[in-house]
Coordinates of C-alpha atoms in Angstrom, one line a residue:
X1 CA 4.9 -7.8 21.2
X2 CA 6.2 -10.6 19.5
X3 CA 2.8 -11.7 18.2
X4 CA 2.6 -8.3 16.6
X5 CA 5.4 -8.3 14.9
X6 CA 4.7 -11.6 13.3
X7 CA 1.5 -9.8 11.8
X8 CA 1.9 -6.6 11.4
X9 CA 2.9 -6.0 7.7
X10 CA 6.4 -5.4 6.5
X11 CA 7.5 -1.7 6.1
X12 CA 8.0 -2.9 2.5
X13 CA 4.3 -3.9 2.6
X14 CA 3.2 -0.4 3.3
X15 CA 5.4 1.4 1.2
X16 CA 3.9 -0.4 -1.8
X17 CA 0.5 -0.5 -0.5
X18 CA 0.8 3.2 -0.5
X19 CA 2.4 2.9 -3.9
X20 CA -0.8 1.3 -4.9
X21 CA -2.9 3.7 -3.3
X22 CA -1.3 6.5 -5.3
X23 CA -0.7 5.1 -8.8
X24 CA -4.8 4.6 -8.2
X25 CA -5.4 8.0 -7.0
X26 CA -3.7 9.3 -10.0
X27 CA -5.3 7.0 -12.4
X28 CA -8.6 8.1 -11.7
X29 CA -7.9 12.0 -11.7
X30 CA -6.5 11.4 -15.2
X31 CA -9.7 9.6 -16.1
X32 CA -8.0 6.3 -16.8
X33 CA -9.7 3.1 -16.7
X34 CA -7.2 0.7 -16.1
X35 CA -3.8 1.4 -14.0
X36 CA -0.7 -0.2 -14.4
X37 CA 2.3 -0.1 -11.0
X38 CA 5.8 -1.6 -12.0
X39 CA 4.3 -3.7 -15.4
X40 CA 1.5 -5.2 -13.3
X41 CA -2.4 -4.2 -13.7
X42 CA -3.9 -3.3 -10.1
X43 CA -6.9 -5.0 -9.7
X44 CA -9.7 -4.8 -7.4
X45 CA -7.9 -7.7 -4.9
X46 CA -4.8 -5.6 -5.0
X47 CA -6.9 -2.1 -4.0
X48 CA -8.1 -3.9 -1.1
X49 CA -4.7 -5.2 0.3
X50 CA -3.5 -2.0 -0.1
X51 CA -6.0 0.0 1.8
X52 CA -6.4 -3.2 4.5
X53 CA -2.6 -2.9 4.7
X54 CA -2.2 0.9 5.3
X55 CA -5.4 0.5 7.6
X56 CA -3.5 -2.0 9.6
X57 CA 0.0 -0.2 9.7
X58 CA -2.1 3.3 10.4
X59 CA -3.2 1.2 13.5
X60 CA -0.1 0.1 14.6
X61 CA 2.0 3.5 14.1
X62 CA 3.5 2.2 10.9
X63 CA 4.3 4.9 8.9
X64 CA 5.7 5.3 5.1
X65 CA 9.3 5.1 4.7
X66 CA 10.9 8.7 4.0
X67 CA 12.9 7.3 0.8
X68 CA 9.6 6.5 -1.3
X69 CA 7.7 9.7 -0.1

């Protein structure tokens, strides 16, 4: 249990992973190119994170927080 915790990710992890996931999501449907999240450009590196993270907390019964939904 302990060793899980110590890698399972932050429920501030997947609520922004999500975040990611969704600013994304929307991009696309718009037709945008690019897509920006709180000033930053998401990249490729940061679309992986985000989908390895929600992967991982999916796994581990981690869900979203209720606030950001």
């Amino acid at each position: 249990a302990v060793i899980n915790k110590a890698f399972s990710p932050s429920q501030a992890d997947v609520d922004y992973a999500y975040e990611v996931l969704e600013a994304l999501a929307e991009g696309k449907a718009k037709g945008q190119g690019v897509v920006a999240l709180r000033g930053k450009m998401i990249d490729k590196p940061v679309e992986t994170r985000a989908a390895q993270t929600v992967a991982v907390a999916k796994e581990l019964g981690i869900e979203r927080s209720q606030k950001n939904e």
